[in-house]
Amino acid sequence: MLLNIVTKSIKSRRDLYFPMIMAVVITLSLIGAAEVVGDEFNRVIDREMSKYGINVILRLEEGEQATAGVPVQLKTASVNGEQKELAVTPVFSLMEINPAWIILGQSDYVVGQLVADELGIEQGDALTIDGALIQPSILKSGTRFDSYIFSNGTPQNASLALIRTDNPGMYEGRNAIILKEMVQTRYRFLGSIESLMLTIAMISVLASFATVINLARLDAGKRRKELGIFKSLGGSGSRILLLISSEYLILSLVSIIAGVAGTLLLSWAILQYVADYAPVIGLTTIFYISGVTFIAFGFAGLTYMIESHNHNVVHELRGV
Amino acid sequence: MISTVDLCKDYGSVKALDNISFSVGRGRIMSIMGPSGSGKTTLINLIAGLDQSTSGRISIGGTDITDFDNDEKARFRLEHLGIIFQQFHLVDYLTALDNVMLAQYFHSMPDREDAMQSLKMVGLGDRADHLPGELSGGEKQRVAIARAITNDPELILADEPTGNLDEDNERMVMDIFKELKVEGKTIILVTHNHSLGEQCDEVIRLKHGRVDNHRIRELEMVK
C-alpha cells in the first residue's frame, strides 16, 4: 500500500518533481564527469609512462664519474680518527649497493651495511666528510634502488643516465627531466577540463540545492490539504513522515541512476578523442553522486517537514 | 456515547462556541443545525479532535479527549471515529478503493477485501478503480462514507454530507446512515437541511455559538 501511494503521488506531482530531478541530475553529471575525467587523466599518464619504461633522464654533472653503474665522487672521510678514502654518490642515483661505498645524499646520508661493518660504525655514529660531521643511516643489503641505462652504453664518462625509479620526485632539483611531468604537460588539457567542470559543478550544486529546496517548499504548500486529509484520517506524524520520506527516497534513487547515465554520456563526449578511452565509473564517483543526491533530497525533506510542521488540521483541509 | 460540557471556542475576540453542553447516546443519529456562522462546523471539528477548544470538556465513549495532543487525537480518530466532509476530501491521485484503503493503512493493515466490502455497501463496488475526478458528487461522497466506515468506528461525524448532493443522492446517503445506526453506530451530522434534520433522532440547533434548541424525538427540550 505504501509503495502504491508513493508511486501514485510521485506520478501526480511529476510537474514539480521532474525539474527537481533534472536540477540534481545535471549537477551529478558534472561532478561525476569531472571525477571520470580526472581519473582518466591519471590513467592516460600511467599508460603513456608504461610505454617508455623509464621515467627520469638525468644529465650527469662534470666531475661525476659513473663507476660500476653509478656516478661517484672520491672523498676523504674521517672515521673514528682514521682517514679513509671512500667513493660517495648521491643516494638517489644509486643503482646497486657497492659495499665499499659511503653514499652521500642531498638530504640523507646512508652507509651500506657491509661498509658499516667494515668501518666499525653503528646507527647514530658520526663521520667527518669534507669537514662536516654526518650521521649516516645504515642501509641494509639488498635494498632496491633505481635502474640505470647510460647514454654511451657504459657507466664511464656517460653524459646521460636513463633511469627507471619508484620515486622520481627525488630527482627534482637535479639536472633531470622527469618524464611524467612532460606527459602531464602534454595532457594537461584534461586536468584543465576537470578543474573547469568541478568549478561549474560547485556552482551547479548551489543552484540545484536552491531549486530543490524551493520546489520542496512549493510542494509542501500545495500538499497542505492532502496532509490535512491524512491527519483527519488519523495519520500519525511518523506514518505521514514515512510516506513523504519514501517519496524522496525514490526520487533520490532515480536521480542517482540518471546521474550515473549522465556522467557516462558527458564523460564520453569529452573523452572520446582520447586514445583507448573506455568509460569507467569507479566507486568513488558513485559515492560522490550518491552523497550529493542524498544531501540534496535530505534538505528537501527537511524543508518539507519544517513547512508542514504543526499546522492546524482544519486550516490544512481548507488548503490554507 | 458522546458528551460536551461548557465547550467554548474563541477566535480572537469572536466567540464561535459559547458554553455548549449536550450528550447523545449510542446508536443515535443527531443533527446539528443552525444558520451560517452559528458554530456547527466548529463544534464538529472539536468533537473530531481536528481543532482545540478554548475551554470545556469533550468526552467520547467515556474518554475525555480535551487535553489530548495531536498524535493522541490522531490515534483516537483512527480507533473510534469516522469523519465525512462536505468537500469529500478524497486524495485526487488515488482510486476510490485506494482512498478507502488509505484509512486502513493509517489504522493498521490495508485489506483490499474489506475495502471492497465498504464500497459495495455504499453501492460503488463497480467504481473501485475510478479516480475521484471520474466520479460524480454523490459517488465521491459515498466513497468518503465508505472510507469513514471501513475501520468500523463507533462514532461517525459528518459535516454537511449532503450539502453538494441532489435529492436522490441525499436520500441514498441518509439510507446508509440509517443502516449504520441499526448496526449500533452513533452518527452526528451537521446540516442546514430541515428535511434531513427531521429524520434524525435528535436535533441541536445552534445560534450565535449557543445551543438554541435541543430536540429529542421522544422528548422535547427547549432552552
Coordinates of C-alpha atoms in Angstrom, one line a residue:
Chain A
M1 CA 0.0 0.0 0.0
L2 CA 2.9 2.4 0.9
L3 CA 4.5 1.8 -2.5
N4 CA 1.2 2.2 -4.2
I5 CA 0.5 5.6 -2.6
V6 CA 4.1 6.8 -3.0
T7 CA 4.3 5.9 -6.7
K8 CA 0.9 7.4 -7.5
S9 CA 1.8 10.5 -5.5
I10 CA 5.1 10.9 -7.4
K11 CA 3.3 10.4 -10.7
S12 CA 0.7 13.1 -9.8
R13 CA 3.5 15.6 -9.0
R14 CA 5.7 15.0 -12.0
D15 CA 5.4 18.7 -13.0
L16 CA 7.2 19.5 -9.7
Y17 CA 9.4 16.5 -9.3
F18 CA 10.8 16.5 -12.9
P19 CA 12.6 19.9 -12.6
M20 CA 13.8 18.8 -9.2
I21 CA 15.3 15.7 -10.5
M22 CA 16.7 17.5 -13.6
A23 CA 18.5 20.1 -11.4
V24 CA 20.1 17.4 -9.3
V25 CA 21.0 15.1 -12.3
I26 CA 22.7 18.0 -14.1
T27 CA 24.8 18.6 -11.1
L28 CA 25.6 14.9 -10.6
S29 CA 26.6 14.6 -14.2
L30 CA 29.1 17.4 -13.9
I31 CA 30.5 16.1 -10.7
G32 CA 30.7 12.6 -11.9
A33 CA 32.2 13.5 -15.3
A34 CA 34.8 15.7 -13.6
E35 CA 35.7 12.7 -11.5
V36 CA 35.9 10.4 -14.5
V37 CA 37.9 12.9 -16.5
G38 CA 40.3 13.3 -13.5
D39 CA 40.6 9.5 -13.2
E40 CA 41.2 9.2 -16.9
F41 CA 43.9 11.9 -16.8
N42 CA 45.8 9.8 -14.3
R43 CA 45.2 6.6 -16.3
V44 CA 46.4 8.3 -19.5
I45 CA 49.6 9.4 -17.8
D46 CA 50.2 5.9 -16.5
R47 CA 49.5 4.3 -19.9
E48 CA 51.9 6.7 -21.6
M49 CA 54.6 6.2 -19.0
S50 CA 54.4 2.5 -19.2
K51 CA 55.3 2.8 -22.9
Y52 CA 58.6 4.5 -22.1
G53 CA 59.9 2.1 -19.5
I54 CA 61.9 4.8 -17.8
N55 CA 60.7 7.9 -16.0
V56 CA 63.8 10.1 -15.5
I57 CA 66.5 11.4 -17.8
L58 CA 69.5 12.6 -15.7
R59 CA 72.3 14.7 -17.1
L60 CA 75.5 13.7 -15.3
E61 CA 77.5 16.7 -13.9
E62 CA 81.1 17.4 -14.7
G63 CA 83.3 15.6 -12.3
E64 CA 80.8 12.9 -11.7
Q65 CA 82.1 9.6 -12.7
A66 CA 80.0 6.6 -13.3
T67 CA 81.6 3.6 -11.7
A68 CA 80.0 0.2 -11.6
G69 CA 76.8 1.7 -12.7
V70 CA 76.7 4.8 -10.5
P71 CA 78.2 8.3 -10.7
V72 CA 80.6 8.7 -7.7
Q73 CA 83.0 11.1 -6.2
L74 CA 86.0 10.4 -4.1
K75 CA 86.0 11.8 -0.7
T76 CA 88.2 11.7 2.3
A77 CA 86.4 10.6 5.4
S78 CA 87.4 10.6 9.0
V79 CA 86.2 7.5 10.7
N80 CA 87.0 7.1 14.4
G81 CA 90.0 9.2 13.9
E82 CA 91.3 7.3 10.8
Q83 CA 91.4 8.8 7.4
K84 CA 89.8 6.7 4.7
E85 CA 89.2 7.4 1.0
L86 CA 85.7 6.4 0.1
A87 CA 83.6 6.7 -3.0
V88 CA 80.5 8.6 -2.4
T89 CA 77.4 9.1 -4.6
P90 CA 74.1 10.9 -4.3
V91 CA 71.7 8.5 -2.7
F92 CA 69.1 9.0 -5.4
S93 CA 71.4 7.9 -8.2
L94 CA 72.5 4.6 -6.8
M95 CA 71.9 1.5 -8.9
E96 CA 73.2 -1.1 -6.7
I97 CA 74.9 -1.1 -3.4
N98 CA 78.6 -1.5 -3.5
P99 CA 79.8 -2.5 -0.1
A100 CA 82.9 -0.2 -0.5
W101 CA 80.9 3.0 -0.8
I102 CA 79.5 5.6 1.5
I103 CA 76.5 7.1 -0.1
L104 CA 76.2 10.9 0.2
G105 CA 72.7 12.2 -0.5
Q106 CA 71.4 15.7 -0.7
S107 CA 69.3 15.3 2.4
D108 CA 70.3 12.0 3.8
Y109 CA 73.4 10.1 4.5
V110 CA 73.5 6.4 4.1
V111 CA 76.1 3.8 4.7
G112 CA 75.8 0.3 3.3
Q113 CA 75.7 -2.4 5.9
L114 CA 78.9 -4.0 4.8
V115 CA 80.7 -0.7 4.8
A116 CA 79.4 0.0 8.2
D117 CA 80.6 -3.4 9.4
E118 CA 84.0 -2.8 7.8
L119 CA 84.3 0.7 9.3
G120 CA 83.0 -0.4 12.7
I121 CA 80.2 2.1 12.8
E122 CA 76.7 1.7 14.1
Q123 CA 73.5 3.6 13.7
G124 CA 73.9 7.0 15.3
D125 CA 77.7 7.1 15.0
A126 CA 79.2 10.2 13.3
L127 CA 81.7 10.5 10.4
T128 CA 83.5 13.6 9.2
I129 CA 83.5 14.2 5.5
D130 CA 84.9 17.4 4.0
G131 CA 85.0 18.8 7.5
A132 CA 81.3 18.2 8.0
L133 CA 80.1 15.9 10.7
I134 CA 77.5 13.5 9.4
Q135 CA 75.4 10.8 11.0
P136 CA 74.6 8.3 8.3
S137 CA 71.8 5.8 8.3
I138 CA 72.8 2.2 8.0
L139 CA 71.3 0.8 4.7
K140 CA 70.6 -2.9 4.7
S141 CA 72.0 -5.0 2.0
G142 CA 69.5 -5.9 -0.7
T143 CA 67.7 -2.6 -0.6
R144 CA 66.2 -1.9 -4.0
F145 CA 67.3 1.2 -5.9
D146 CA 66.7 2.8 -9.2
S147 CA 67.7 1.2 -12.5
Y148 CA 70.1 3.0 -14.9
I149 CA 70.7 3.0 -18.6
F150 CA 73.7 5.1 -19.7
S151 CA 73.8 7.1 -22.8
N152 CA 77.0 5.7 -24.2
G153 CA 76.3 2.2 -23.0
T154 CA 78.8 2.2 -20.2
P155 CA 78.9 3.8 -16.9
Q156 CA 82.3 5.5 -17.6
N157 CA 82.1 9.1 -18.8
A158 CA 78.4 8.8 -19.5
S159 CA 76.7 12.2 -20.0
L160 CA 73.1 11.0 -19.6
A161 CA 71.5 8.3 -17.5
L162 CA 68.1 7.0 -18.3
I163 CA 66.5 5.9 -15.0
R164 CA 63.6 3.8 -14.0
T165 CA 62.7 4.8 -10.4
D166 CA 59.8 4.4 -8.0
N167 CA 60.4 7.9 -6.7
P168 CA 61.0 10.4 -9.5
G169 CA 60.5 13.2 -7.0
M170 CA 63.9 12.5 -5.6
Y171 CA 65.5 13.9 -8.9
E172 CA 63.8 17.3 -8.6
G173 CA 66.4 20.0 -8.3
R174 CA 69.0 17.9 -10.2
N175 CA 69.7 18.4 -13.9
A176 CA 67.0 15.9 -14.7
I177 CA 63.9 15.6 -16.9
I178 CA 61.0 14.0 -15.1
L179 CA 59.1 12.3 -17.9
K180 CA 55.8 12.1 -16.0
E181 CA 55.9 15.9 -15.9
M182 CA 56.3 16.0 -19.7
V183 CA 53.4 13.7 -20.2
Q184 CA 51.3 15.6 -17.7
T185 CA 52.0 18.8 -19.6
R186 CA 51.0 17.1 -22.9
Y187 CA 47.7 16.0 -21.4
R188 CA 47.2 19.0 -19.1
F189 CA 44.1 19.9 -21.1
L190 CA 42.4 17.0 -19.3
G191 CA 43.4 18.5 -16.0
S192 CA 42.0 21.9 -17.1
I193 CA 38.8 20.3 -18.2
E194 CA 38.5 18.6 -14.8
S195 CA 39.1 21.8 -12.9
L196 CA 36.6 23.7 -15.1
M197 CA 34.0 21.1 -14.7
L198 CA 34.5 21.0 -10.9
T199 CA 34.1 24.8 -10.8
I200 CA 30.9 24.6 -12.8
A201 CA 29.7 21.7 -10.7
M202 CA 30.2 23.6 -7.4
I203 CA 28.1 26.5 -8.8
S204 CA 25.6 23.9 -10.0
V205 CA 25.4 22.3 -6.6
L206 CA 24.4 25.6 -5.1
A207 CA 21.8 26.3 -7.8
S208 CA 20.4 22.8 -7.7
F209 CA 20.1 22.8 -3.9
A210 CA 18.3 26.1 -4.0
T211 CA 16.0 24.7 -6.7
V212 CA 15.3 21.6 -4.8
I213 CA 14.6 23.4 -1.5
N214 CA 12.3 25.9 -3.2
L215 CA 10.4 23.3 -5.0
A216 CA 10.0 21.3 -1.8
R217 CA 8.6 24.4 -0.1
L218 CA 6.2 24.8 -3.0
D219 CA 5.2 21.2 -2.8
A220 CA 4.6 21.5 1.0
G221 CA 2.3 24.4 0.3
K222 CA 0.4 22.6 -2.4
R223 CA 0.1 19.4 -0.4
R224 CA -1.2 21.1 2.7
K225 CA -4.8 19.9 2.0
E226 CA -3.5 16.4 1.4
L227 CA -1.7 16.3 4.6
G228 CA -4.8 17.6 6.4
I229 CA -6.7 14.6 4.9
F230 CA -4.0 12.2 6.2
K231 CA -4.2 13.7 9.6
S232 CA -8.0 13.8 9.6
L233 CA -7.9 10.0 8.9
G234 CA -5.8 9.5 12.0
G235 CA -2.4 9.5 10.3
S236 CA 0.3 10.0 12.9
G237 CA 3.3 12.2 12.4
S238 CA 5.6 9.3 11.9
R239 CA 3.4 7.5 9.4
I240 CA 3.0 10.6 7.3
L241 CA 6.7 11.2 7.5
L242 CA 7.3 7.7 6.2
L243 CA 5.1 8.5 3.2
I244 CA 7.0 11.7 2.4
S245 CA 10.4 10.2 3.1
S246 CA 9.6 7.3 0.8
E247 CA 8.8 9.6 -2.0
Y248 CA 12.1 11.5 -1.6
L249 CA 14.0 8.2 -1.4
I250 CA 12.6 7.1 -4.7
L251 CA 13.4 10.5 -6.2
S252 CA 17.0 10.1 -4.9
L253 CA 17.4 6.6 -6.4
V254 CA 16.0 7.8 -9.7
S255 CA 18.4 10.8 -9.6
I256 CA 21.4 8.6 -8.8
I257 CA 20.6 6.2 -11.8
A258 CA 20.1 9.2 -14.1
G259 CA 23.2 10.9 -12.7
V260 CA 25.3 7.9 -13.5
A261 CA 23.9 7.8 -17.0
G262 CA 24.5 11.5 -17.4
T263 CA 28.1 11.0 -16.1
L264 CA 28.8 8.3 -18.7
L265 CA 27.3 10.4 -21.5
L266 CA 29.1 13.6 -20.6
S267 CA 32.5 12.0 -19.9
W268 CA 32.3 10.0 -23.2
A269 CA 31.5 13.3 -25.0
I270 CA 34.6 14.9 -23.5
L271 CA 37.0 11.9 -23.7
Q272 CA 36.1 10.2 -26.9
Y273 CA 39.1 11.9 -28.6
V274 CA 41.5 10.4 -26.0
A275 CA 43.0 7.2 -27.3
D276 CA 41.9 3.9 -25.7
Y277 CA 39.2 5.5 -23.7
A278 CA 36.6 3.3 -22.2
P279 CA 34.0 4.8 -19.8
V280 CA 34.7 3.6 -16.3
I281 CA 32.8 4.9 -13.3
G282 CA 34.6 4.0 -10.1
L283 CA 33.2 3.5 -6.6
T284 CA 34.4 7.0 -5.6
T285 CA 32.4 8.6 -8.3
I286 CA 29.3 6.7 -7.4
F287 CA 29.9 7.6 -3.8
Y288 CA 30.1 11.3 -4.6
I289 CA 27.0 11.1 -6.8
S290 CA 25.0 9.3 -4.1
G291 CA 26.3 11.6 -1.4
V292 CA 25.2 14.8 -3.2
T293 CA 21.9 13.3 -4.1
F294 CA 21.0 12.2 -0.6
I295 CA 22.1 15.6 0.8
A296 CA 20.0 17.4 -1.8
F297 CA 16.9 15.4 -1.1
G298 CA 17.6 15.3 2.6
F299 CA 17.5 19.1 2.6
A300 CA 14.3 19.0 0.6
G301 CA 12.7 16.6 3.1
L302 CA 13.8 18.7 6.0
T303 CA 12.4 21.8 4.3
Y304 CA 9.1 19.9 3.7
M305 CA 8.9 18.9 7.4
I306 CA 9.6 22.5 8.6
E307 CA 7.0 23.9 6.2
S308 CA 4.3 21.4 7.2
H309 CA 5.0 21.1 10.9
N310 CA 2.3 21.9 13.4
H311 CA -0.3 23.3 11.1
N312 CA -3.9 23.3 12.2
V313 CA -5.7 20.4 10.5
V314 CA -8.8 22.5 9.9
H315 CA -6.7 25.1 8.0
E316 CA -4.9 22.4 6.1
L317 CA -8.1 20.9 4.9
R318 CA -9.1 24.3 3.7
G319 CA -5.8 24.5 1.9
V320 CA -4.7 27.5 3.9
Chain B
M1 CA -21.6 7.9 23.9
I2 CA -20.5 11.5 23.5
S3 CA -20.9 14.5 25.7
T4 CA -19.7 18.0 25.9
V5 CA -19.6 20.3 29.0
D6 CA -19.4 24.0 28.7
L7 CA -17.5 23.8 25.5
C8 CA -16.1 27.1 24.2
K9 CA -14.1 28.1 21.2
D10 CA -12.8 31.6 20.6
Y11 CA -11.1 33.0 17.6
G12 CA -9.5 36.1 19.0
S13 CA -12.4 38.3 20.2
V14 CA -15.0 36.2 18.3
K15 CA -16.8 33.5 20.3
A16 CA -17.5 30.8 17.8
L17 CA -18.9 28.5 20.5
D18 CA -20.2 29.6 23.9
N19 CA -20.8 27.0 26.7
I20 CA -22.1 24.2 24.5
S21 CA -23.3 21.2 26.7
F22 CA -25.1 18.2 25.3
S23 CA -24.9 14.5 25.2
V24 CA -26.0 11.8 22.8
G25 CA -26.3 8.1 23.4
R26 CA -25.0 5.1 21.4
G27 CA -26.9 4.1 18.3
R28 CA -28.5 7.5 17.7
I29 CA -28.4 9.9 14.8
M30 CA -28.1 13.5 15.9
S31 CA -28.1 16.5 13.7
I32 CA -26.6 19.9 14.5
M33 CA -28.4 22.6 12.7
G34 CA -28.3 26.4 12.5
P35 CA -27.7 29.3 10.2
S36 CA -24.3 30.1 8.7
G37 CA -21.8 31.1 11.3
S38 CA -23.6 29.6 14.2
G39 CA -20.7 27.3 15.0
K40 CA -21.9 23.9 13.6
T41 CA -18.7 23.1 11.8
T42 CA -16.6 24.4 14.6
L43 CA -18.4 22.1 17.0
I44 CA -17.9 19.0 14.9
N45 CA -14.3 19.9 14.3
L46 CA -13.7 20.0 18.1
I47 CA -15.5 16.7 18.6
A48 CA -13.4 15.2 15.9
G49 CA -10.2 16.5 17.5
L50 CA -9.3 18.4 14.4
D51 CA -9.2 21.6 16.4
Q52 CA -8.5 22.6 20.1
S53 CA -11.2 24.1 22.3
T54 CA -10.6 27.2 24.3
S55 CA -12.3 25.7 27.4
G56 CA -14.8 23.0 28.3
R57 CA -14.6 19.2 28.1
I58 CA -15.4 16.7 25.4
S59 CA -15.9 13.0 26.2
I60 CA -16.3 10.2 23.7
G61 CA -17.1 6.7 24.7
G62 CA -16.1 7.6 28.3
T63 CA -12.8 9.0 27.3
D64 CA -12.0 12.7 27.8
I65 CA -10.2 13.8 24.8
T66 CA -10.0 17.5 25.7
D67 CA -6.3 17.5 26.7
F68 CA -5.0 15.0 24.1
D69 CA -2.1 16.2 22.0
N70 CA -2.2 16.0 18.2
D71 CA -0.8 12.4 18.0
E72 CA -3.2 11.2 20.7
K73 CA -6.1 12.8 18.9
A74 CA -5.0 11.2 15.6
R75 CA -4.8 7.8 17.3
F76 CA -8.2 8.3 18.8
R77 CA -9.7 9.2 15.5
L78 CA -8.2 6.1 14.0
E79 CA -9.6 3.8 16.6
H80 CA -13.1 5.4 17.3
L81 CA -14.1 7.9 14.7
G82 CA -15.1 8.1 11.0
I83 CA -15.3 11.6 9.5
I84 CA -17.2 12.7 6.4
F85 CA -16.6 16.1 5.0
Q86 CA -18.8 18.3 2.8
Q87 CA -16.0 18.7 0.3
F88 CA -15.4 14.9 0.4
H89 CA -11.6 15.5 0.8
L90 CA -10.6 12.5 -1.2
V91 CA -7.0 12.2 -2.4
D92 CA -7.1 13.0 -6.1
Y93 CA -4.4 10.7 -7.4
L94 CA -5.8 7.6 -5.6
T95 CA -8.7 5.5 -6.8
A96 CA -11.9 5.0 -4.9
L97 CA -10.5 1.7 -3.5
D98 CA -7.2 3.3 -2.6
N99 CA -8.9 6.1 -0.8
V100 CA -10.8 3.6 1.4
M101 CA -7.6 1.6 1.9
L102 CA -5.8 4.8 2.9
A103 CA -7.9 4.9 6.1
Q104 CA -6.9 1.2 6.7
Y105 CA -3.3 2.0 6.0
F106 CA -3.2 4.5 8.8
H107 CA -5.2 2.3 11.1
S108 CA -3.4 -1.0 10.8
M109 CA -3.0 -3.1 7.7
P110 CA -4.8 -2.4 4.4
D111 CA -7.3 -5.1 3.5
R112 CA -8.4 -5.0 -0.1
E113 CA -11.4 -7.3 0.6
D114 CA -12.7 -5.2 3.5
A115 CA -12.3 -2.0 1.5
M116 CA -14.2 -3.5 -1.4
Q117 CA -16.9 -4.6 1.0
S118 CA -17.2 -1.0 2.3
L119 CA -17.5 0.3 -1.3
K120 CA -20.1 -2.3 -2.1
M121 CA -22.1 -1.3 1.0
V122 CA -22.4 2.2 -0.4
G123 CA -23.2 0.9 -3.9
L124 CA -19.8 1.6 -5.5
G125 CA -18.3 -1.8 -5.9
D126 CA -18.1 -1.3 -9.7
R127 CA -16.3 2.1 -9.4
A128 CA -13.5 0.9 -7.2
D129 CA -10.8 1.7 -9.8
H130 CA -12.0 5.1 -10.7
L131 CA -10.3 8.3 -9.7
P132 CA -12.2 11.0 -7.8
G133 CA -12.1 13.1 -10.9
E134 CA -14.1 10.4 -12.7
L135 CA -16.9 10.2 -10.1
S136 CA -20.0 12.3 -9.6
G137 CA -20.5 14.3 -6.4
G138 CA -22.8 11.7 -4.9
E139 CA -20.3 9.0 -5.7
K140 CA -17.5 10.9 -4.2
Q141 CA -19.5 11.4 -1.0
R142 CA -20.3 7.7 -0.9
V143 CA -16.6 6.9 -1.3
A144 CA -16.0 9.2 1.7
I145 CA -18.6 7.4 3.6
A146 CA -17.0 4.0 2.7
R147 CA -13.7 5.4 3.9
A148 CA -15.2 6.6 7.1
I149 CA -16.8 3.3 8.0
T150 CA -14.1 0.8 6.8
N151 CA -12.3 0.7 10.2
D152 CA -15.7 0.1 11.9
P153 CA -15.7 3.2 14.1
E154 CA -18.2 3.7 16.9
L155 CA -18.9 7.3 16.1
I156 CA -19.4 8.9 12.7
L157 CA -19.1 12.6 12.2
A158 CA -20.5 14.1 9.0
D159 CA -20.2 17.8 8.1
E160 CA -22.9 18.7 5.6
P161 CA -22.6 15.2 4.0
T162 CA -25.4 16.0 1.5
G163 CA -24.6 19.7 1.0
N164 CA -23.3 19.2 -2.5
L165 CA -25.8 16.4 -3.5
D166 CA -29.1 16.2 -5.3
E167 CA -32.2 14.8 -3.7
D168 CA -31.6 11.2 -4.9
N169 CA -28.1 11.1 -3.6
E170 CA -29.2 12.8 -0.4
R171 CA -31.7 10.1 0.2
M172 CA -29.1 7.4 -0.6
V173 CA -26.7 8.9 2.0
M174 CA -29.4 9.0 4.7
D175 CA -30.4 5.4 4.0
I176 CA -26.8 4.5 4.5
F177 CA -26.7 6.4 7.8
K178 CA -29.9 4.6 8.9
E179 CA -28.3 1.3 8.1
L180 CA -25.2 2.2 10.2
K181 CA -27.5 3.3 13.1
V182 CA -29.1 -0.2 13.0
E183 CA -25.5 -1.6 13.4
G184 CA -25.2 0.4 16.6
K185 CA -23.1 3.3 15.3
T186 CA -23.7 6.8 16.6
I187 CA -23.9 9.5 13.9
I188 CA -23.6 13.2 14.3
L189 CA -24.2 15.2 11.2
V190 CA -24.1 18.9 10.6
T191 CA -26.8 20.1 8.2
H192 CA -28.8 23.1 7.3
N193 CA -31.3 20.9 5.5
H194 CA -34.5 20.8 7.6
S195 CA -35.9 17.7 6.0
L196 CA -32.7 15.9 6.8
G197 CA -32.7 17.1 10.3
E198 CA -36.2 15.9 10.9
Q199 CA -35.1 12.3 10.1
C200 CA -32.7 12.3 13.0
D201 CA -33.3 11.1 16.5
E202 CA -32.1 14.3 18.0
V203 CA -31.6 17.8 16.7
I204 CA -29.5 20.5 18.3
R205 CA -30.0 24.0 16.9
L206 CA -27.2 26.5 17.3
K207 CA -27.5 30.2 17.2
H208 CA -24.6 32.6 17.6
G209 CA -22.5 29.8 19.0
R210 CA -25.0 28.7 21.6
V211 CA -27.5 25.9 21.9
D212 CA -30.8 27.4 20.9
N213 CA -32.8 24.3 21.0
H214 CA -32.2 20.6 21.6
R215 CA -35.0 18.4 20.4
I216 CA -35.1 14.7 21.1
R217 CA -37.7 12.8 19.2
E218 CA -39.1 11.1 22.3
L219 CA -38.8 14.3 24.4
E220 CA -39.0 17.9 23.6
M221 CA -36.5 20.2 25.4
V222 CA -36.4 23.9 24.8
K223 CA -33.6 26.1 26.2

